[in-house]
mmCIF file of C-alpha atoms in Angstrom:
data_model
loop_
_atom_site.group_PDB
_atom_site.id
_atom_site.type_symbol
_atom_site.label_atom_id
_atom_site.label_comp_id
_atom_site.label_asym_id
_atom_site.label_seq_id
_atom_site.Cartn_x
_atom_site.Cartn_y
_atom_site.Cartn_z
ATOM 1 C CA UNK Z 8 10.577 -36.911 46.413
ATOM 2 C CA UNK Z 9 13.006 -34.794 44.864
ATOM 3 C CA UNK Z 10 12.392 -35.868 41.248
ATOM 4 C CA UNK Z 11 15.839 -33.913 40.039
ATOM 5 C CA UNK Z 12 17.794 -35.699 42.676
ATOM 6 C CA UNK Z 13 16.538 -38.796 41.439
ATOM 7 C CA UNK Z 14 17.034 -37.981 37.751
ATOM 8 C CA UNK Z 15 20.965 -36.393 38.759
ATOM 9 C CA UNK Z 16 21.492 -40.052 40.437
ATOM 10 C CA UNK Z 17 20.602 -42.182 37.487
ATOM 11 C CA UNK Z 18 21.952 -40.169 34.698
ATOM 12 C CA UNK Z 19 25.436 -40.030 36.749
ATOM 13 C CA UNK Z 20 25.178 -44.374 37.694
ATOM 14 C CA UNK Z 21 24.125 -44.907 33.720
ATOM 15 C CA UNK Z 22 27.285 -43.111 32.922
ATOM 16 C CA UNK Z 23 29.555 -45.012 34.916
ATOM 17 C CA UNK Z 24 27.838 -48.222 34.332
ATOM 18 C CA UNK Z 25 27.580 -47.371 30.535
ATOM 19 C CA UNK Z 26 31.531 -46.584 30.503
ATOM 20 C CA UNK Z 27 32.514 -49.424 32.652
ATOM 21 C CA UNK Z 28 30.975 -52.102 30.420
ATOM 22 C CA UNK Z 29 29.890 -50.835 26.847
ATOM 23 C CA UNK Z 30 32.505 -50.075 23.512
ATOM 24 C CA UNK Z 31 32.183 -46.016 23.765
ATOM 25 C CA UNK Z 32 35.082 -44.715 21.999
ATOM 26 C CA UNK Z 33 34.967 -43.792 19.090
ATOM 27 C CA UNK Z 34 35.524 -45.916 15.887
ATOM 28 C CA UNK Z 35 37.836 -45.161 13.103
ATOM 29 C CA UNK Z 36 39.478 -42.435 14.873
ATOM 30 C CA UNK Z 37 42.440 -42.102 17.015
ATOM 31 C CA UNK Z 38 44.620 -39.976 19.202
ATOM 32 C CA UNK Z 39 46.696 -39.258 16.075
ATOM 33 C CA UNK Z 40 49.586 -40.165 19.044
ATOM 34 C CA UNK Z 41 50.698 -42.997 17.465
ATOM 35 C CA UNK Z 42 51.839 -41.402 14.139
ATOM 36 C CA UNK Z 43 54.762 -40.296 16.122
ATOM 37 C CA UNK Z 44 58.108 -41.403 17.305
ATOM 38 C CA UNK Z 45 61.108 -40.762 19.220
ATOM 39 C CA UNK Z 46 63.814 -40.953 17.912
ATOM 40 C CA UNK Z 47 66.195 -42.919 20.445
ATOM 41 C CA UNK Z 48 69.267 -41.418 21.720
ATOM 42 C CA UNK Z 49 72.060 -44.163 22.453
ATOM 43 C CA UNK Z 50 74.372 -42.530 24.244
ATOM 44 C CA UNK Z 51 72.462 -40.184 26.721
ATOM 45 C CA UNK Z 52 75.052 -39.290 29.253
ATOM 46 C CA UNK Z 53 72.435 -39.760 32.753
ATOM 47 C CA UNK Z 54 71.601 -42.162 35.223
ATOM 48 C CA UNK Z 55 68.157 -43.426 34.840
ATOM 49 C CA UNK Z 56 68.497 -42.663 38.585
ATOM 50 C CA UNK Z 57 68.552 -39.041 37.790
ATOM 51 C CA UNK Z 58 65.086 -38.744 35.926
ATOM 52 C CA UNK Z 59 62.512 -36.537 37.184
ATOM 53 C CA UNK Z 60 58.799 -36.016 36.325
ATOM 54 C CA UNK Z 61 58.981 -32.716 38.923
ATOM 55 C CA UNK Z 62 56.902 -29.725 37.325
ATOM 56 C CA UNK Z 63 54.774 -26.399 37.900
ATOM 57 C CA UNK Z 64 51.422 -25.707 36.362
ATOM 58 C CA UNK Z 65 50.009 -22.478 37.306
ATOM 59 C CA UNK Z 66 52.345 -22.140 40.265
ATOM 60 C CA UNK Z 67 51.429 -25.173 41.498
ATOM 61 C CA UNK Z 68 54.411 -27.355 42.330
ATOM 62 C CA UNK Z 69 54.071 -30.636 41.386
ATOM 63 C CA UNK Z 70 55.937 -34.332 41.648
ATOM 64 C CA UNK Z 71 54.766 -35.327 38.357
ATOM 65 C CA UNK Z 72 53.375 -33.985 35.352
ATOM 66 C CA UNK Z 73 50.279 -35.896 35.441
ATOM 67 C CA UNK Z 74 45.919 -35.492 36.016
ATOM 68 C CA UNK Z 75 43.691 -37.591 36.810
ATOM 69 C CA UNK Z 76 40.422 -36.462 34.485
ATOM 70 C CA UNK Z 77 37.175 -35.123 35.461
ATOM 71 C CA UNK Z 78 34.844 -38.381 35.316
ATOM 72 C CA UNK Z 79 32.012 -38.339 37.983
ATOM 73 C CA UNK Z 80 30.138 -37.056 41.218
ATOM 74 C CA UNK Z 81 27.411 -36.409 42.463
ATOM 75 C CA UNK Z 82 25.800 -40.150 43.705
ATOM 76 C CA UNK Z 83 26.860 -41.987 46.756
ATOM 77 C CA UNK Z 84 28.587 -44.783 44.299
ATOM 78 C CA UNK Z 85 30.497 -41.610 42.774
ATOM 79 C CA UNK Z 86 31.791 -40.181 46.336
ATOM 80 C CA UNK Z 87 33.348 -43.197 46.485
ATOM 81 C CA UNK Z 88 35.111 -43.049 42.863
ATOM 82 C CA UNK Z 89 35.943 -39.998 43.868
ATOM 83 C CA UNK Z 90 37.553 -41.156 47.428
ATOM 84 C CA UNK Z 91 39.969 -43.714 45.807
ATOM 85 C CA UNK Z 92 41.226 -41.576 43.027
ATOM 86 C CA UNK Z 93 42.165 -38.745 45.710
ATOM 87 C CA UNK Z 94 44.386 -40.769 47.603
ATOM 88 C CA UNK Z 95 45.885 -42.387 44.869
ATOM 89 C CA UNK Z 96 46.394 -38.484 42.959
ATOM 90 C CA UNK Z 97 47.722 -37.902 46.680
ATOM 91 C CA UNK Z 98 50.032 -40.641 47.269
ATOM 92 C CA UNK Z 99 51.244 -40.284 43.667
ATOM 93 C CA UNK Z 100 51.518 -36.445 43.265
ATOM 94 C CA UNK Z 101 48.793 -36.097 40.788
ATOM 95 C CA UNK Z 102 46.457 -33.571 40.360
ATOM 96 C CA UNK Z 103 42.834 -34.327 40.132
ATOM 97 C CA UNK Z 104 39.887 -33.571 38.272
ATOM 98 C CA UNK Z 105 36.134 -33.141 39.539
ATOM 99 C CA UNK Z 106 33.168 -34.296 37.370
ATOM 100 C CA UNK Z 107 30.385 -31.759 36.757
ATOM 101 C CA UNK Z 108 29.502 -30.389 40.189
ATOM 102 C CA UNK Z 109 26.359 -28.884 38.560
ATOM 103 C CA UNK Z 110 23.866 -31.043 41.021
ATOM 104 C CA UNK Z 111 25.846 -30.164 43.960
ATOM 105 C CA UNK Z 112 25.108 -26.282 43.361
ATOM 106 C CA UNK Z 113 21.811 -27.042 42.699
ATOM 107 C CA UNK Z 114 21.253 -29.241 45.914
ATOM 108 C CA UNK Z 115 24.274 -29.044 49.054
ATOM 109 C CA UNK Z 116 22.641 -32.560 49.603
ATOM 110 C CA UNK Z 117 25.523 -33.583 47.099
ATOM 111 C CA UNK Z 118 28.473 -31.614 47.644
ATOM 112 C CA UNK Z 119 30.033 -34.488 49.905
ATOM 113 C CA UNK Z 120 30.485 -36.040 46.742
ATOM 114 C CA UNK Z 121 33.073 -33.919 45.564
ATOM 115 C CA UNK Z 122 34.726 -32.923 48.827
ATOM 116 C CA UNK Z 123 37.930 -34.431 48.333
ATOM 117 C CA UNK Z 124 40.576 -32.144 49.874
ATOM 118 C CA UNK Z 125 40.828 -34.606 53.116
ATOM 119 C CA UNK Z 126 42.146 -37.181 51.298
ATOM 120 C CA UNK Z 127 44.563 -34.869 48.716
ATOM 121 C CA UNK Z 128 45.723 -32.010 51.110
ATOM 122 C CA UNK Z 129 48.727 -31.489 48.594
ATOM 123 C CA UNK Z 130 47.787 -31.648 45.074
ATOM 124 C CA UNK Z 131 45.231 -29.850 42.175
ATOM 125 C CA UNK Z 132 42.045 -29.921 42.705
ATOM 126 C CA UNK Z 133 40.157 -28.564 39.741
ATOM 127 C CA UNK Z 134 36.461 -27.652 40.094
ATOM 128 C CA UNK Z 135 34.669 -28.715 37.300
ATOM 129 C CA UNK Z 136 31.346 -26.905 36.203
ATOM 130 C CA UNK Z 137 29.741 -27.000 32.358
ATOM 131 C CA UNK Z 138 30.407 -23.943 30.621
ATOM 132 C CA UNK Z 139 26.292 -24.552 28.745
ATOM 133 C CA UNK Z 140 24.879 -23.809 32.397
ATOM 134 C CA UNK Z 141 25.983 -20.055 32.237
ATOM 135 C CA UNK Z 142 23.071 -19.734 29.829
ATOM 136 C CA UNK Z 143 20.966 -22.065 32.339
ATOM 137 C CA UNK Z 144 21.012 -19.526 35.793
ATOM 138 C CA UNK Z 145 24.411 -20.500 36.358
ATOM 139 C CA UNK Z 146 27.140 -17.615 37.265
ATOM 140 C CA UNK Z 147 30.087 -16.149 39.245
ATOM 141 C CA UNK Z 148 28.347 -16.881 42.743
ATOM 142 C CA UNK Z 149 27.353 -20.710 41.355
ATOM 143 C CA UNK Z 150 31.079 -20.906 40.089
ATOM 144 C CA UNK Z 151 32.657 -19.095 43.461
ATOM 145 C CA UNK Z 152 30.336 -22.063 45.418
ATOM 146 C CA UNK Z 153 32.163 -25.036 43.273
ATOM 147 C CA UNK Z 154 35.507 -23.707 43.823
ATOM 148 C CA UNK Z 155 34.772 -23.269 47.685
ATOM 149 C CA UNK Z 156 33.033 -26.423 47.691
ATOM 150 C CA UNK Z 157 35.465 -28.342 46.802
ATOM 151 C CA UNK Z 158 38.569 -25.944 48.411
ATOM 152 C CA UNK Z 159 39.493 -26.072 44.874
ATOM 153 C CA UNK Z 160 42.698 -24.822 42.853
ATOM 154 C CA UNK Z 161 41.487 -23.452 39.829
ATOM 155 C CA UNK Z 162 37.858 -24.497 38.263
ATOM 156 C CA UNK Z 163 37.250 -25.538 34.559
ATOM 157 C CA UNK Z 164 34.252 -25.230 32.584
ATOM 158 C CA UNK Z 165 33.967 -27.726 30.156
ATOM 159 C CA UNK Z 166 32.838 -27.874 26.365
ATOM 160 C CA UNK Z 167 29.991 -31.143 25.739
ATOM 161 C CA UNK Z 168 27.887 -29.624 22.864
ATOM 162 C CA UNK Z 169 27.249 -32.642 21.063
ATOM 163 C CA UNK Z 170 27.116 -35.106 24.785
ATOM 164 C CA UNK Z 171 24.057 -32.374 25.500
ATOM 165 C CA UNK Z 172 22.204 -32.914 21.916
ATOM 166 C CA UNK Z 173 22.688 -36.200 22.127
ATOM 167 C CA UNK Z 174 21.669 -36.010 26.243
ATOM 168 C CA UNK Z 175 17.906 -37.125 26.888
ATOM 169 C CA UNK Z 176 17.980 -34.518 28.870
ATOM 170 C CA UNK Z 177 20.578 -32.072 27.504
ATOM 171 C CA UNK Z 178 20.981 -28.636 27.659
ATOM 172 C CA UNK Z 179 21.806 -27.051 24.364
ATOM 173 C CA UNK Z 180 21.511 -22.930 23.876
ATOM 174 C CA UNK Z 181 25.282 -22.782 23.946
ATOM 175 C CA UNK Z 182 24.842 -18.759 22.012
ATOM 176 C CA UNK Z 183 26.487 -15.791 23.609
ATOM 177 C CA UNK Z 184 28.632 -18.304 26.214
ATOM 178 C CA UNK Z 185 31.954 -16.564 25.059
ATOM 179 C CA UNK Z 186 31.382 -13.171 26.498
ATOM 180 C CA UNK Z 187 30.291 -15.092 29.923
ATOM 181 C CA UNK Z 188 32.991 -17.444 30.265
ATOM 182 C CA UNK Z 189 35.242 -14.018 29.996
ATOM 183 C CA UNK Z 190 33.284 -13.006 32.846
ATOM 184 C CA UNK Z 191 34.208 -15.810 35.012
ATOM 185 C CA UNK Z 192 37.359 -15.986 33.511
ATOM 186 C CA UNK Z 193 37.986 -12.261 34.985
ATOM 187 C CA UNK Z 194 35.811 -12.726 38.100
ATOM 188 C CA UNK Z 195 37.161 -15.343 39.799
ATOM 189 C CA UNK Z 196 39.721 -15.354 42.424
ATOM 190 C CA UNK Z 197 41.308 -18.679 41.343
ATOM 191 C CA UNK Z 198 42.262 -19.517 37.943
ATOM 192 C CA UNK Z 199 39.722 -20.294 35.537
ATOM 193 C CA UNK Z 200 40.353 -22.691 32.196
ATOM 194 C CA UNK Z 201 37.951 -24.097 29.491
ATOM 195 C CA UNK Z 202 38.309 -28.233 28.871
ATOM 196 C CA UNK Z 203 36.229 -30.431 25.933
ATOM 197 C CA UNK Z 204 35.248 -33.714 26.935
ATOM 198 C CA UNK Z 205 36.423 -35.953 23.771
ATOM 199 C CA UNK Z 206 36.188 -33.762 20.864
ATOM 200 C CA UNK Z 207 38.987 -31.442 20.881
ATOM 201 C CA UNK Z 208 39.867 -27.781 20.750
ATOM 202 C CA UNK Z 209 40.950 -25.802 17.490
ATOM 203 C CA UNK Z 210 42.908 -23.016 17.059
ATOM 204 C CA UNK Z 211 40.288 -20.486 16.245
ATOM 205 C CA UNK Z 212 38.234 -21.735 19.897
ATOM 206 C CA UNK Z 213 41.743 -21.377 21.459
ATOM 207 C CA UNK Z 214 42.531 -18.250 20.624
ATOM 208 C CA UNK Z 215 39.025 -16.951 21.121
ATOM 209 C CA UNK Z 216 39.433 -18.140 24.766
ATOM 210 C CA UNK Z 217 42.713 -16.986 25.346
ATOM 211 C CA UNK Z 218 41.811 -13.891 24.395
ATOM 212 C CA UNK Z 219 38.767 -13.894 26.817
ATOM 213 C CA UNK Z 220 40.782 -14.519 29.657
ATOM 214 C CA UNK Z 221 40.884 -18.017 29.937
ATOM 215 C CA UNK Z 222 43.931 -19.306 31.537
ATOM 216 C CA UNK Z 223 44.028 -22.892 30.908
ATOM 217 C CA UNK Z 224 42.939 -25.078 28.263
ATOM 218 C CA UNK Z 225 42.358 -28.969 28.852
ATOM 219 C CA UNK Z 226 42.265 -29.678 24.630
ATOM 220 C CA UNK Z 227 40.303 -33.639 25.665
ATOM 221 C CA UNK Z 228 40.927 -34.954 21.970
ATOM 222 C CA UNK Z 229 39.117 -37.468 19.884
ATOM 223 C CA UNK Z 230 40.279 -40.875 20.238
ATOM 224 C CA UNK Z 231 39.536 -42.256 23.556
ATOM 225 C CA UNK Z 232 35.688 -42.259 25.230
ATOM 226 C CA UNK Z 233 33.482 -40.155 22.891
ATOM 227 C CA UNK Z 234 29.994 -38.985 25.220
ATOM 228 C CA UNK Z 235 28.210 -38.781 21.860
ATOM 229 C CA UNK Z 236 28.639 -43.128 22.310
ATOM 230 C CA UNK Z 237 28.196 -43.096 25.822
ATOM 231 C CA UNK Z 238 24.672 -40.987 25.633
ATOM 232 C CA UNK Z 239 23.476 -42.816 22.669
ATOM 233 C CA UNK Z 240 23.171 -46.010 25.220
ATOM 234 C CA UNK Z 241 21.305 -44.127 27.423
ATOM 235 C CA UNK Z 242 18.883 -42.893 24.964
ATOM 236 C CA UNK Z 243 15.431 -43.993 24.202
ATOM 237 C CA UNK Z 244 14.559 -41.702 20.933
ATOM 238 C CA UNK Z 245 15.806 -44.077 17.809
ATOM 239 C CA UNK Z 246 16.231 -40.870 15.913
ATOM 240 C CA UNK Z 247 18.951 -39.764 17.978
ATOM 241 C CA UNK Z 248 19.998 -43.472 18.555
ATOM 242 C CA UNK Z 249 20.732 -44.510 15.196
ATOM 243 C CA UNK Z 250 22.437 -41.162 14.431
ATOM 244 C CA UNK Z 251 25.052 -41.410 17.187
ATOM 245 C CA UNK Z 252 26.432 -43.942 14.320
ATOM 246 C CA UNK Z 253 27.150 -41.173 12.050
ATOM 247 C CA UNK Z 254 29.187 -39.757 14.931
ATOM 248 C CA UNK Z 255 32.006 -42.213 15.428
ATOM 249 C CA UNK Z 256 35.049 -40.561 13.946
ATOM 250 C CA UNK Z 257 33.659 -37.591 15.362
ATOM 251 C CA UNK Z 258 36.266 -35.175 16.567
ATOM 252 C CA UNK Z 259 39.827 -33.142 16.316
ATOM 253 C CA UNK Z 260 42.285 -35.891 17.831
ATOM 254 C CA UNK Z 261 44.287 -34.970 20.582
ATOM 255 C CA UNK Z 262 47.775 -35.029 19.174
ATOM 256 C CA UNK Z 263 46.480 -32.422 16.439
ATOM 257 C CA UNK Z 264 43.930 -30.714 18.704
ATOM 258 C CA UNK Z 265 47.523 -29.949 21.120
ATOM 259 C CA UNK Z 266 49.179 -28.717 17.868
ATOM 260 C CA UNK Z 267 46.255 -26.344 17.498
ATOM 261 C CA UNK Z 268 45.752 -24.686 20.693
ATOM 262 C CA UNK Z 269 49.451 -24.055 20.479
ATOM 263 C CA UNK Z 270 49.833 -22.629 17.047
ATOM 264 C CA UNK Z 271 49.231 -19.508 18.405
ATOM 265 C CA UNK Z 272 49.617 -19.673 22.208
ATOM 266 C CA UNK Z 273 52.826 -20.425 23.172
ATOM 267 C CA UNK Z 274 52.195 -19.508 26.780
ATOM 268 C CA UNK Z 275 49.181 -21.134 28.397
ATOM 269 C CA UNK Z 276 49.068 -23.765 30.169
ATOM 270 C CA UNK Z 277 47.728 -27.072 28.473
ATOM 271 C CA UNK Z 278 46.770 -30.196 29.344
ATOM 272 C CA UNK Z 279 46.439 -33.273 27.089
ATOM 273 C CA UNK Z 280 43.670 -35.590 27.815
ATOM 274 C CA UNK Z 281 41.668 -37.726 25.549
ATOM 275 C CA UNK Z 282 42.354 -41.477 25.105
ATOM 276 C CA UNK Z 283 45.857 -41.915 26.828
ATOM 277 C CA UNK Z 284 47.197 -45.348 27.203
ATOM 278 C CA UNK Z 285 50.267 -44.890 28.832
ATOM 279 C CA UNK Z 286 53.157 -42.665 29.904
ATOM 280 C CA UNK Z 287 54.898 -42.562 25.938
ATOM 281 C CA UNK Z 288 51.595 -41.652 24.796
ATOM 282 C CA UNK Z 289 52.141 -38.917 28.112
ATOM 283 C CA UNK Z 290 55.801 -38.019 26.946
ATOM 284 C CA UNK Z 291 54.423 -37.302 23.567
ATOM 285 C CA UNK Z 292 52.001 -35.309 24.750
ATOM 286 C CA UNK Z 293 54.369 -32.717 26.762
ATOM 287 C CA UNK Z 294 56.789 -33.168 23.582
ATOM 288 C CA UNK Z 295 54.169 -31.751 21.411
ATOM 289 C CA UNK Z 296 53.204 -28.819 23.458
ATOM 290 C CA UNK Z 297 51.153 -29.995 26.233
ATOM 291 C CA UNK Z 298 52.589 -29.284 30.279
ATOM 292 C CA UNK Z 299 50.397 -32.053 31.973
ATOM 293 C CA UNK Z 300 48.703 -35.446 30.667
ATOM 294 C CA UNK Z 301 45.531 -36.444 31.334
ATOM 295 C CA UNK Z 302 43.810 -39.865 32.339
ATOM 296 C CA UNK Z 303 40.637 -40.454 33.027
ATOM 297 C CA UNK Z 304 38.365 -43.927 31.962
ATOM 298 C CA UNK Z 305 41.254 -46.101 32.082
ATOM 299 C CA UNK Z 306 41.535 -45.960 35.585
ATOM 300 C CA UNK Z 307 38.401 -45.909 36.131
ATOM 301 C CA UNK Z 308 37.496 -49.492 36.761
ATOM 302 C CA UNK Z 309 40.003 -50.116 39.512
ATOM 303 C CA UNK Z 310 38.434 -46.805 41.197
ATOM 304 C CA UNK Z 311 34.833 -48.662 41.221
ATOM 305 C CA UNK Z 312 36.630 -51.779 42.478
ATOM 306 C CA UNK Z 313 37.726 -49.633 45.474
ATOM 307 C CA UNK Z 314 41.054 -51.354 44.529
ATOM 308 C CA UNK Z 315 43.673 -48.223 45.131
ATOM 309 C CA UNK Z 316 46.668 -50.632 45.296
ATOM 310 C CA UNK Z 317 45.833 -51.406 41.847
ATOM 311 C CA UNK Z 318 45.279 -47.653 41.433
ATOM 312 C CA UNK Z 319 49.101 -47.136 42.368
ATOM 313 C CA UNK Z 320 50.362 -49.653 40.338
ATOM 314 C CA UNK Z 321 48.116 -48.767 37.447
ATOM 315 C CA UNK Z 322 49.971 -44.570 37.706
ATOM 316 C CA UNK Z 323 53.220 -46.421 38.837
ATOM 317 C CA UNK Z 324 53.729 -48.047 35.271
ATOM 318 C CA UNK Z 325 52.278 -44.961 33.952
ATOM 319 C CA UNK Z 326 54.998 -43.226 35.987
ATOM 320 C CA UNK Z 327 57.790 -46.037 35.119
ATOM 321 C CA UNK Z 328 57.579 -45.684 31.046
ATOM 322 C CA UNK Z 329 57.068 -41.484 30.721
ATOM 323 C CA UNK Z 330 61.065 -42.349 32.983
ATOM 324 C CA UNK Z 331 61.954 -45.009 30.472
ATOM 325 C CA UNK Z 332 60.862 -42.779 27.464
ATOM 326 C CA UNK Z 333 62.744 -39.678 28.670
ATOM 327 C CA UNK Z 334 66.030 -41.701 29.739
ATOM 328 C CA UNK Z 335 65.928 -43.205 26.025
ATOM 329 C CA UNK Z 336 65.912 -39.890 24.782
ATOM 330 C CA UNK Z 337 68.692 -38.478 27.076
ATOM 331 C CA UNK Z 338 66.088 -36.015 28.690
ATOM 332 C CA UNK Z 339 66.513 -35.713 31.762
ATOM 333 C CA UNK Z 340 63.486 -33.566 33.345
ATOM 334 C CA UNK Z 341 59.943 -31.671 31.805
ATOM 335 C CA UNK Z 342 61.840 -29.410 30.784
ATOM 336 C CA UNK Z 343 64.342 -30.762 28.558
ATOM 337 C CA UNK Z 344 61.590 -32.910 27.354
ATOM 338 C CA UNK Z 345 58.673 -30.362 26.601
ATOM 339 C CA UNK Z 346 62.061 -28.823 24.228
ATOM 340 C CA UNK Z 347 63.254 -32.031 22.639
ATOM 341 C CA UNK Z 348 63.580 -32.381 18.999
ATOM 342 C CA UNK Z 349 63.946 -36.249 19.453
ATOM 343 C CA UNK Z 350 59.544 -36.537 18.688
ATOM 344 C CA UNK Z 351 58.889 -36.788 14.544
ATOM 345 C CA UNK Z 352 56.641 -37.824 12.553
ATOM 346 C CA UNK Z 353 56.469 -40.825 11.295
ATOM 347 C CA UNK Z 354 56.781 -40.830 7.472
#
């Protein structure tokens, strides 16, 4: 019996169950997007049918500026979820991020749970490794293996300090990581980015990452799923379970994180994820400075139910909402939305 494999599958299965059934959003903290509003343009001089969502990200042509954010992998159930998400992403022209691939790198029997290219031949796929694993015997070869396994277009290294602290089996040695991240960014044959997992990335961290050669950032800000709370549901440690309550409002809201990253890094490709609920939220993130808008747990129930038609409808709604918002401010394409002066902070 492979005990480590069994523990990994148990953890991944618990993550899905808890995300679906428990209250895992932060409290007394939001994305901050509700603090902004668009000034309507009553005379847009556009036909609604002309509104285009097409864009590019890291030289990849995309039909939409949307990403299905990293969620899962490593179990048969996770594979079924990833399959549904990949089919939907391919149909709608969204990029897709994979969940942490550490398990598959360590155990090739799990590789298939991340191999979705056959369902999504034309869209960007983002492989995913925890940055902290660079302190636990992972290096260039393992990162390359993850990319090749997924036939991915890019790799993201995720930062999840407090999730690891609250996770019963967490890896918490985050010392001297920046130089190792720099080595991966400068050595891999695909673009390498960094993402948070729901706590946001601040200005100084973004500056350090871009100076190290990181080629894109996903802010994954606060206001959506809190992985501290997810892990607290898994913990048998009463101290950690009670301590999680002190972190209900932890993190940098998504809107603030976008602005923080953009303050000194005007050109780096930027993904906004973390608590987005609809296409108007997504439009706000683009107007604030993001290039792509990511949706995660919102799409999970339909994927778990293997209801790809429900996924299509959710994604179509999000697309319609963004197109309607763009029409409402007179932005005919994503470039105009990204430079719009019609997003203002509420007084």
